[in-house]
Amino acid sequence: MKGKIKTDIDLIRFFEVTTACKRDVYLYTDNGDQLNLKSKLFQYVVVVVFEESDLEMLIGFVEGDVEI
Amino acid sequence: MGEITVEEKLNLLAGQMYTAVGAGTWGFGEEGELFYSTAANQDEFLNFFKMGGCFTFAYEKEGGWKVPVILSDSIGLIWIAQHAQVSQGEYRMLVVIGPFFMSSTSLKRIEDELRRKESSVFIRRQMMRVLSDVPVAGSNMLAQYAAMLHYMITGEKLDKSRLVYQEKKCAGEEETREINQPVAFDRKDYNEKLLLKAVKEGNGKLLDSVEADRGMENGLLSGSGDALRDGKNTVIIFEALCCRAAIEGGVSGQIARRMEYEFISEIEKCATITQLVNMNMNIYEKWIETVHEYKRNVDISGTIREACDYIKSNILSELSAEKIAAAMGYTPYYFTKKFHKEMGMRVTDYIKQAKIEYAKLLLLTTKKTIQEISDLLNFGTRSYFSKVFHEQMGVTPAAYRNNLNREVSNEREN
């Protein structure tokens, strides 16, 4: 399952949810990055990229088990 | 001219921190709302502060932080925080300075980690651009900034021993990293002689005149690209030196090496830089205490000293006078007489005393139940353990634990 991320998302809440997911949650950028959002470092990366660019991002679950 | 308000002092500090150090200063309200910030990349750093668990930790403190607390997250960002009464004491604000890195290797480690995870050049460049604005400050500099913050808020000089380092692990994954560069032992002249002399002599008072951070104050001794790893390497090297100094101070080699081994295991468990700093200080004090204890017992023969070491080394085993006598190569009769003559107490009483000392440590540093501690120390029954504990300490194990927790809590508040 994949979905596009809204630009006005509450990132803190978003990461709380992705951290609580049982399975890995990935964020895909149109630069070809596949960022595992369970990683704190990648969460920080997402913060930076969100603030700094108009990059389009897609979120996907390996096996989606929660709703955001 | 009227008195300068706390707000004006903080404003001055913020200007100094920004211009001289390149560090941001933040003011947060009672509910965590941001009042002001002088930080570069404010949006990003604010999110980092919140996501890394530091924000929650700072606000969890009942009554607020009356002394500065050093906070850190899983990627090595460090913040200094303290609450301030503003608007003539009507409103409480959390003042935060940061972020900092404790070592320039932190940034390199993050870059390596992103490369290892095959992140695109775009992502790496964006991340590095933001993080390169984070100033680097060693633990001594951080303590100085904390003291400045404390002075601006309270008008009082901060006793460095009152500085609090965040113990609780922040949210963040454990990542295993390989050391991809040889460790560089670029040893600096950092009060090391005095620190080790204090261990060798079992005399902590030697340090009263030294603004030393127990072995970490002049930066880290290795350059693995991972600040936490470098910190651990530095502390482990320092532990080895303390171990040697303790042996020279009279502690038996066997005991000192066992202590060193246990301490290194504890050091390896630290998940953040601030945990490591706390651990380093605690361990250093234990070395001094141990040597001090040995020096007090200077009239005791080598055999009885060895027997005491044997008891402490095997405190979790079934111990008896017969067993210890056999280990020392004596008959039980001769050994017990000799022990009593030199130590002024029976072997069995010494064993009980040593067990209670160990139980105190477990009560303070672990969450083990009274029953578990009783079983671990082979007391037979919980009630017997409590009875012996009460005889020696004047309180039950549970009361002892509660009292200590209360004391620690009060000390931190003050």
Coordinates of C-alpha atoms in Angstrom, one line a residue:
Chain A
M1 CA 0.0 0.0 0.0
K2 CA 1.3 3.5 -0.8
G3 CA 0.0 7.0 -0.3
K4 CA 1.2 10.5 -0.9
I5 CA 2.2 12.6 2.1
K6 CA 0.4 15.9 2.7
T7 CA 2.6 18.9 3.1
D8 CA 0.9 20.2 6.3
I9 CA 1.4 16.9 8.2
D10 CA 2.2 17.0 11.9
L11 CA 5.6 15.2 11.7
I12 CA 5.9 14.5 15.4
R13 CA 2.6 12.7 15.5
F14 CA 3.3 11.0 12.2
F15 CA 6.5 9.5 13.5
E16 CA 4.8 8.4 16.7
V17 CA 2.4 6.4 14.6
T18 CA 5.1 5.0 12.3
T19 CA 7.2 4.0 15.3
A20 CA 4.2 2.2 16.8
C21 CA 3.7 0.2 13.6
K22 CA 4.5 -3.4 14.0
R23 CA 6.2 -3.7 10.6
D24 CA 8.6 -1.4 8.8
V25 CA 7.2 1.7 7.2
Y26 CA 9.1 3.2 4.2
L27 CA 9.1 6.7 2.7
Y28 CA 9.9 6.9 -1.0
T29 CA 11.3 10.1 -2.5
D30 CA 11.3 10.9 -6.2
N31 CA 15.1 10.9 -5.9
G32 CA 14.9 7.2 -5.5
D33 CA 15.4 7.1 -1.7
Q34 CA 13.7 4.5 0.3
L35 CA 13.8 5.6 4.0
N36 CA 12.8 3.3 6.8
L37 CA 10.9 5.4 9.2
K38 CA 11.7 3.1 12.1
S39 CA 15.1 4.6 12.0
K40 CA 15.5 7.8 14.1
L41 CA 18.1 9.1 11.7
F42 CA 15.8 8.8 8.8
Q43 CA 13.1 10.5 10.7
Y44 CA 15.4 13.4 11.2
V45 CA 16.2 13.2 7.4
V46 CA 12.5 13.5 6.6
V47 CA 12.2 16.6 8.8
V48 CA 15.1 18.2 7.0
V49 CA 13.8 17.3 3.5
F50 CA 10.3 18.4 4.5
E51 CA 11.5 21.8 5.5
E52 CA 14.0 22.3 2.7
S53 CA 12.4 21.1 -0.5
D54 CA 9.3 20.5 -2.5
L55 CA 10.2 16.9 -2.9
E56 CA 7.3 14.6 -3.6
M57 CA 7.2 11.8 -1.1
L58 CA 5.3 8.6 -1.0
I59 CA 4.8 6.5 2.0
G60 CA 4.3 2.7 1.9
F61 CA 4.1 -0.2 4.3
V62 CA 5.8 -3.5 3.7
E63 CA 2.6 -5.1 4.9
G64 CA 0.3 -2.3 5.9
D65 CA -1.3 -2.9 9.3
V66 CA -2.2 0.5 10.5
E67 CA -4.1 3.6 9.3
I68 CA -2.6 7.0 9.5
Chain B
M1 CA 19.4 52.2 36.9
G2 CA 16.9 49.5 37.8
E3 CA 17.8 45.8 38.4
I4 CA 18.3 43.7 35.3
T5 CA 15.5 41.2 34.9
V6 CA 16.0 37.5 34.2
E7 CA 14.5 38.1 30.7
E8 CA 17.2 40.7 30.0
K9 CA 20.0 38.5 31.2
L10 CA 18.7 35.6 29.1
N11 CA 18.5 37.9 26.1
L12 CA 22.2 38.8 26.7
L13 CA 23.1 35.2 27.1
A14 CA 21.3 34.3 23.9
G15 CA 23.2 37.0 22.0
Q16 CA 26.5 35.7 23.4
M17 CA 25.8 32.1 22.6
Y18 CA 24.7 33.0 19.1
T19 CA 27.6 35.3 18.2
A20 CA 30.4 33.6 20.0
V21 CA 29.5 29.9 19.8
G22 CA 26.9 29.7 17.0
A23 CA 24.4 28.0 19.4
G24 CA 20.7 28.8 19.5
T25 CA 18.8 29.7 22.6
W26 CA 15.2 28.7 23.0
G27 CA 12.4 29.8 25.3
F28 CA 9.4 27.5 25.9
G29 CA 6.2 28.2 27.8
E30 CA 4.5 26.1 30.5
E31 CA 2.7 24.1 27.9
G32 CA 5.7 23.6 25.7
E33 CA 4.9 26.5 23.3
L34 CA 7.9 28.1 21.7
F35 CA 8.3 31.8 22.7
Y36 CA 11.5 32.6 21.0
S37 CA 14.6 31.1 19.4
T38 CA 17.8 32.4 18.1
A39 CA 18.8 29.1 16.4
A40 CA 19.6 28.6 12.8
N41 CA 17.4 26.0 11.1
Q42 CA 14.8 26.6 13.8
D43 CA 12.1 24.4 12.4
E44 CA 14.3 21.4 11.9
F45 CA 16.1 21.7 15.3
L46 CA 12.8 22.2 17.1
N47 CA 11.5 18.9 15.6
F48 CA 14.8 17.2 16.5
F49 CA 14.5 18.4 20.0
K50 CA 11.0 17.0 20.3
M51 CA 11.5 13.8 18.3
G52 CA 14.7 12.8 20.1
G53 CA 12.8 12.6 23.5
C54 CA 14.7 15.5 25.0
F55 CA 11.7 17.8 25.0
T56 CA 9.6 15.3 26.9
F57 CA 12.4 14.6 29.3
A58 CA 12.8 18.2 30.1
Y59 CA 9.1 18.6 30.8
E60 CA 8.6 15.4 32.8
K61 CA 10.5 16.9 35.8
E62 CA 8.0 17.7 38.5
G63 CA 8.5 21.3 39.6
G64 CA 10.8 22.0 36.7
W65 CA 14.6 21.9 36.5
K66 CA 16.2 24.1 39.1
V67 CA 19.7 23.2 38.0
P68 CA 20.8 22.7 34.3
V69 CA 20.2 19.3 32.7
I70 CA 22.3 18.1 29.8
L71 CA 20.1 16.2 27.3
S72 CA 21.1 14.1 24.4
D73 CA 19.4 12.0 21.7
S74 CA 20.3 8.9 19.7
I75 CA 22.2 10.8 16.9
G76 CA 24.4 12.6 19.4
L77 CA 22.7 16.1 19.5
I78 CA 23.1 17.7 22.9
W79 CA 21.0 20.3 24.6
I80 CA 21.3 22.2 27.9
A81 CA 18.0 23.1 29.7
Q82 CA 16.8 24.8 32.9
H83 CA 13.6 26.4 34.0
A84 CA 13.5 30.1 34.8
Q85 CA 10.9 32.2 36.6
V86 CA 10.2 35.2 34.4
S87 CA 7.7 38.1 34.6
Q88 CA 8.7 38.8 38.2
G89 CA 8.3 35.1 39.0
E90 CA 4.8 34.8 37.7
Y91 CA 5.6 32.6 34.8
R92 CA 7.9 29.6 34.4
M93 CA 9.8 29.2 31.1
L94 CA 12.1 26.4 30.0
V95 CA 15.3 27.9 28.6
V96 CA 17.2 25.6 26.3
I97 CA 20.6 26.1 24.6
G98 CA 21.5 23.9 21.7
P99 CA 21.9 21.8 19.8
F100 CA 25.5 20.9 20.1
F101 CA 27.6 17.9 19.1
M102 CA 30.2 16.8 21.6
S103 CA 32.6 15.8 18.9
S104 CA 33.2 16.6 15.3
T105 CA 33.1 12.9 14.6
S106 CA 29.3 12.9 15.3
L107 CA 28.7 14.7 12.0
K108 CA 31.0 12.3 10.1
R109 CA 29.3 9.3 11.7
I110 CA 25.9 10.5 10.5
E111 CA 27.2 11.1 7.0
D112 CA 28.8 7.6 6.9
E113 CA 25.6 6.1 8.2
L114 CA 23.6 7.8 5.4
R115 CA 26.1 6.6 2.9
R116 CA 26.0 3.1 4.3
K117 CA 22.3 3.1 3.9
E118 CA 22.7 4.2 0.3
S119 CA 20.9 7.5 0.7
S120 CA 20.9 9.8 -2.3
V121 CA 23.4 12.6 -2.7
F122 CA 20.5 15.0 -2.4
I123 CA 19.4 13.7 1.0
R124 CA 23.0 13.6 2.3
R125 CA 23.7 17.1 1.1
Q126 CA 20.5 18.5 2.7
M127 CA 21.1 16.7 6.0
M128 CA 24.8 17.8 6.2
R129 CA 23.9 21.4 5.3
V130 CA 21.6 21.6 8.3
L131 CA 23.8 19.7 10.7
S132 CA 26.9 21.6 9.8
D133 CA 25.3 24.5 11.6
V134 CA 25.5 22.6 14.9
P135 CA 28.5 23.8 17.0
V136 CA 30.9 21.3 18.6
A137 CA 31.5 21.6 22.3
G138 CA 33.3 19.2 24.6
S139 CA 31.9 18.2 28.0
N140 CA 33.8 20.9 29.8
M141 CA 32.5 23.6 27.5
L142 CA 29.0 22.3 27.9
A143 CA 29.4 22.5 31.7
Q144 CA 30.6 26.0 31.3
Y145 CA 27.6 27.0 29.2
A146 CA 25.3 25.3 31.7
A147 CA 27.0 27.3 34.5
M148 CA 26.4 30.5 32.5
L149 CA 22.8 29.6 32.0
H150 CA 22.3 28.8 35.7
Y151 CA 24.0 32.1 36.7
M152 CA 21.8 34.1 34.4
I153 CA 18.6 32.5 35.8
T154 CA 19.5 32.4 39.5
G155 CA 22.5 34.7 40.0
E156 CA 24.3 31.8 41.6
K157 CA 27.5 30.0 40.8
L158 CA 26.8 26.5 39.8
D159 CA 28.6 23.7 41.6
K160 CA 29.6 21.4 38.8
S161 CA 28.6 18.3 40.8
R162 CA 25.0 19.5 40.7
L163 CA 24.8 19.4 36.9
V164 CA 22.4 16.7 35.9
Y165 CA 23.0 14.5 32.9
Q166 CA 20.0 12.8 31.3
E167 CA 20.0 9.2 32.4
K168 CA 16.9 8.0 30.7
K169 CA 17.4 6.7 27.2
C170 CA 15.8 8.7 24.5
A171 CA 13.6 7.3 21.8
G172 CA 15.8 6.0 19.1
E173 CA 17.0 2.8 17.5
E174 CA 20.0 0.8 18.4
E175 CA 22.3 0.8 15.4
T176 CA 25.4 -1.3 15.2
R177 CA 28.3 0.5 13.5
E178 CA 31.6 -0.8 12.4
I179 CA 34.6 1.2 13.4
N180 CA 36.1 2.0 10.0
Q181 CA 39.1 4.0 11.1
P182 CA 41.9 3.0 13.4
V183 CA 41.6 4.4 16.9
A184 CA 43.9 7.3 17.3
F185 CA 45.4 7.6 20.8
D186 CA 46.1 11.3 20.7
R187 CA 46.4 11.6 24.5
K188 CA 46.2 15.1 25.9
D189 CA 47.5 16.5 29.1
Y190 CA 44.2 16.6 31.0
N191 CA 44.7 16.5 34.7
E192 CA 45.2 12.9 34.2
K193 CA 48.0 12.7 36.8
L194 CA 45.9 14.3 39.5
L195 CA 42.8 12.1 38.7
L196 CA 44.9 9.0 38.9
K197 CA 46.7 10.1 42.0
A198 CA 43.3 10.5 43.7
V199 CA 42.5 6.9 42.8
K200 CA 45.9 5.6 43.9
E201 CA 45.6 7.4 47.2
G202 CA 41.9 6.7 47.6
N203 CA 41.5 10.4 48.3
G204 CA 38.7 12.2 46.4
K205 CA 39.5 15.5 48.2
L206 CA 42.5 15.9 45.9
L207 CA 40.0 16.8 43.2
D208 CA 38.4 19.6 45.0
S209 CA 40.5 22.2 43.3
V210 CA 40.2 20.6 39.8
E211 CA 37.5 21.4 37.3
A212 CA 37.9 18.0 35.8
D213 CA 35.4 15.8 34.1
R214 CA 36.9 12.5 35.1
G215 CA 38.8 11.7 32.0
M216 CA 36.5 13.1 29.2
E217 CA 37.0 16.9 29.7
N218 CA 39.4 17.5 26.8
G219 CA 37.6 15.7 24.1
L220 CA 37.6 12.1 23.0
L221 CA 40.6 10.0 22.4
S222 CA 39.5 8.1 19.4
G223 CA 38.1 9.0 16.0
S224 CA 35.9 6.2 14.9
G225 CA 33.3 8.5 13.3
D226 CA 30.8 7.7 16.1
A227 CA 30.9 10.1 19.1
L228 CA 29.3 7.6 21.5
R229 CA 31.8 5.0 20.4
D230 CA 34.6 7.5 20.8
G231 CA 33.3 8.4 24.2
K232 CA 33.1 4.8 25.3
N233 CA 36.7 4.2 24.0
T234 CA 37.9 7.2 26.0
V235 CA 36.2 6.1 29.2
I236 CA 37.3 2.5 28.8
I237 CA 40.9 3.7 28.4
F238 CA 40.5 5.8 31.4
E239 CA 39.1 2.8 33.4
A240 CA 42.2 0.8 32.5
L241 CA 44.3 3.6 33.9
C242 CA 42.2 3.8 37.0
C243 CA 42.5 0.0 37.4
R244 CA 46.3 0.2 37.3
A245 CA 46.2 3.1 39.8
A246 CA 44.0 1.1 42.1
I247 CA 46.3 -1.8 42.0
E248 CA 49.2 0.5 42.8
G249 CA 47.1 1.9 45.6
G250 CA 46.8 -1.6 47.2
V251 CA 43.7 -3.2 45.7
S252 CA 44.4 -6.8 44.7
G253 CA 44.9 -7.4 41.0
Q254 CA 42.1 -9.9 40.9
I255 CA 39.5 -7.6 42.5
A256 CA 40.6 -4.6 40.4
R257 CA 40.4 -6.5 37.1
R258 CA 37.0 -7.9 38.1
M259 CA 35.8 -4.3 38.8
E260 CA 37.3 -3.2 35.5
Y261 CA 35.5 -5.9 33.6
E262 CA 32.2 -5.1 35.3
F263 CA 32.6 -1.4 34.7
I264 CA 33.4 -1.9 31.0
S265 CA 30.3 -4.0 30.6
E266 CA 28.3 -1.1 32.1
I267 CA 30.0 1.4 29.9
E268 CA 29.1 -0.6 26.8
K269 CA 25.4 -0.5 27.8
C270 CA 25.2 3.3 27.7
A271 CA 23.0 4.4 24.9
T272 CA 23.7 8.2 25.0
I273 CA 26.6 10.5 25.7
T274 CA 24.9 11.9 28.8
Q275 CA 24.4 8.3 30.2
L276 CA 28.1 7.7 29.5
V277 CA 29.1 10.9 31.4
N278 CA 27.0 9.9 34.4
M279 CA 28.4 6.3 34.3
N280 CA 32.0 7.6 34.1
M281 CA 31.6 9.8 37.1
N282 CA 30.0 7.0 39.2
I283 CA 32.7 4.5 38.2
Y284 CA 35.5 6.9 39.0
E285 CA 34.1 7.5 42.5
K286 CA 33.8 3.8 43.0
W287 CA 37.6 3.4 42.2
I288 CA 38.4 6.0 44.8
E289 CA 36.1 4.4 47.4
T290 CA 37.6 1.0 46.8
V291 CA 41.2 2.1 47.3
H292 CA 40.1 4.2 50.3
E293 CA 38.6 1.0 51.9
Y294 CA 41.9 -0.9 51.3
K295 CA 44.0 1.8 52.8
R296 CA 41.8 1.8 55.9
N297 CA 42.7 -1.8 56.4
V298 CA 46.4 -1.5 56.1
D299 CA 47.2 -3.6 59.2
I300 CA 45.5 -6.6 57.8
S301 CA 47.7 -9.5 56.5
G302 CA 47.8 -10.5 52.9
T303 CA 46.0 -13.7 53.6
I304 CA 43.1 -12.1 55.3
R305 CA 42.9 -9.4 52.7
E306 CA 42.9 -12.1 50.0
A307 CA 40.1 -13.9 52.0
C308 CA 38.1 -10.6 52.0
D309 CA 38.6 -10.3 48.2
Y310 CA 37.6 -13.9 47.8
I311 CA 34.3 -13.2 49.7
K312 CA 33.5 -10.1 47.6
S313 CA 34.4 -11.9 44.4
N314 CA 32.2 -14.8 45.2
I315 CA 29.4 -12.9 47.0
L316 CA 26.7 -14.6 44.9
S317 CA 28.0 -18.1 45.7
E318 CA 27.3 -20.3 48.8
L319 CA 30.0 -19.1 51.2
S320 CA 31.2 -20.7 54.4
A321 CA 34.2 -20.3 56.7
E322 CA 35.3 -23.9 55.7
K323 CA 35.1 -23.1 52.0
I324 CA 37.1 -19.9 52.3
A325 CA 39.7 -21.5 54.6
A326 CA 40.2 -24.3 52.0
A327 CA 40.5 -21.7 49.3
M328 CA 43.2 -19.9 51.3
G329 CA 45.0 -23.2 52.1
Y330 CA 44.3 -23.2 55.9
T331 CA 42.4 -25.3 58.3
P332 CA 39.0 -23.8 59.3
Y333 CA 40.1 -23.6 62.9
Y334 CA 43.3 -21.6 62.2
F335 CA 41.7 -19.5 59.6
T336 CA 38.7 -18.4 61.6
K337 CA 40.9 -17.5 64.6
K338 CA 43.2 -15.5 62.4
F339 CA 40.4 -13.7 60.7
H340 CA 38.7 -12.8 64.0
K341 CA 42.0 -11.5 65.4
E342 CA 42.8 -9.3 62.5
M343 CA 39.3 -8.2 61.4
G344 CA 37.7 -8.0 64.9
M345 CA 34.7 -10.0 63.6
R346 CA 33.8 -13.6 62.7
V347 CA 34.1 -14.7 59.1
T348 CA 30.4 -15.4 59.0
D349 CA 29.6 -11.9 60.1
Y350 CA 31.9 -10.4 57.5
I351 CA 30.2 -12.5 54.9
K352 CA 26.8 -11.2 56.0
Q353 CA 28.2 -7.6 56.0
A354 CA 29.5 -8.0 52.5
K355 CA 26.2 -9.5 51.3
I356 CA 24.3 -6.6 52.8
E357 CA 26.7 -4.1 51.1
Y358 CA 26.0 -5.8 47.8
A359 CA 22.2 -5.9 48.5
K360 CA 22.3 -2.1 49.1
L361 CA 23.9 -1.7 45.7
L362 CA 21.2 -3.9 44.1
L363 CA 18.4 -2.1 45.9
L364 CA 19.7 1.2 44.6
T365 CA 20.7 0.4 41.1
T366 CA 18.3 -2.4 40.0
K367 CA 14.6 -3.1 40.0
K368 CA 15.0 -6.5 41.5
T369 CA 12.5 -7.5 44.1
I370 CA 13.5 -8.1 47.8
Q371 CA 12.8 -11.8 47.2
E372 CA 15.0 -11.8 44.1
I373 CA 17.9 -10.1 45.9
S374 CA 17.5 -12.5 48.9
D375 CA 17.6 -15.5 46.5
L376 CA 20.6 -14.1 44.6
L377 CA 22.6 -13.6 47.8
N378 CA 21.6 -17.1 49.2
F379 CA 19.9 -15.8 52.3
G380 CA 17.5 -18.8 52.3
T381 CA 14.4 -16.8 53.1
R382 CA 13.2 -13.3 52.5
S383 CA 12.4 -12.8 56.1
Y384 CA 15.9 -13.8 57.2
F385 CA 17.4 -11.4 54.6
S386 CA 15.2 -8.6 55.9
K387 CA 16.2 -9.4 59.5
V388 CA 19.9 -9.4 58.8
F389 CA 19.5 -6.2 56.7
H390 CA 17.6 -4.5 59.5
E391 CA 20.2 -5.5 62.1
Q392 CA 22.9 -3.8 60.1
M393 CA 21.1 -0.9 58.6
G394 CA 18.4 -0.2 61.1
V395 CA 15.7 -0.3 58.4
T396 CA 14.2 -2.9 56.2
P397 CA 15.4 -3.4 52.6
A398 CA 12.2 -1.9 51.2
A399 CA 12.4 1.2 53.5
Y400 CA 16.1 1.6 52.5
R401 CA 15.2 1.6 48.8
N402 CA 12.3 4.1 49.4
N403 CA 14.5 6.4 51.5
L404 CA 17.3 6.5 48.9
N405 CA 14.9 7.1 46.0
R406 CA 13.4 10.0 47.9
E407 CA 16.8 11.4 48.7
V408 CA 17.9 11.2 45.1
S409 CA 14.7 12.8 44.0
N410 CA 15.1 15.7 46.6
E411 CA 18.7 16.2 45.7
R412 CA 17.9 16.6 42.0
E413 CA 15.1 19.0 42.8
N414 CA 17.5 21.2 44.9

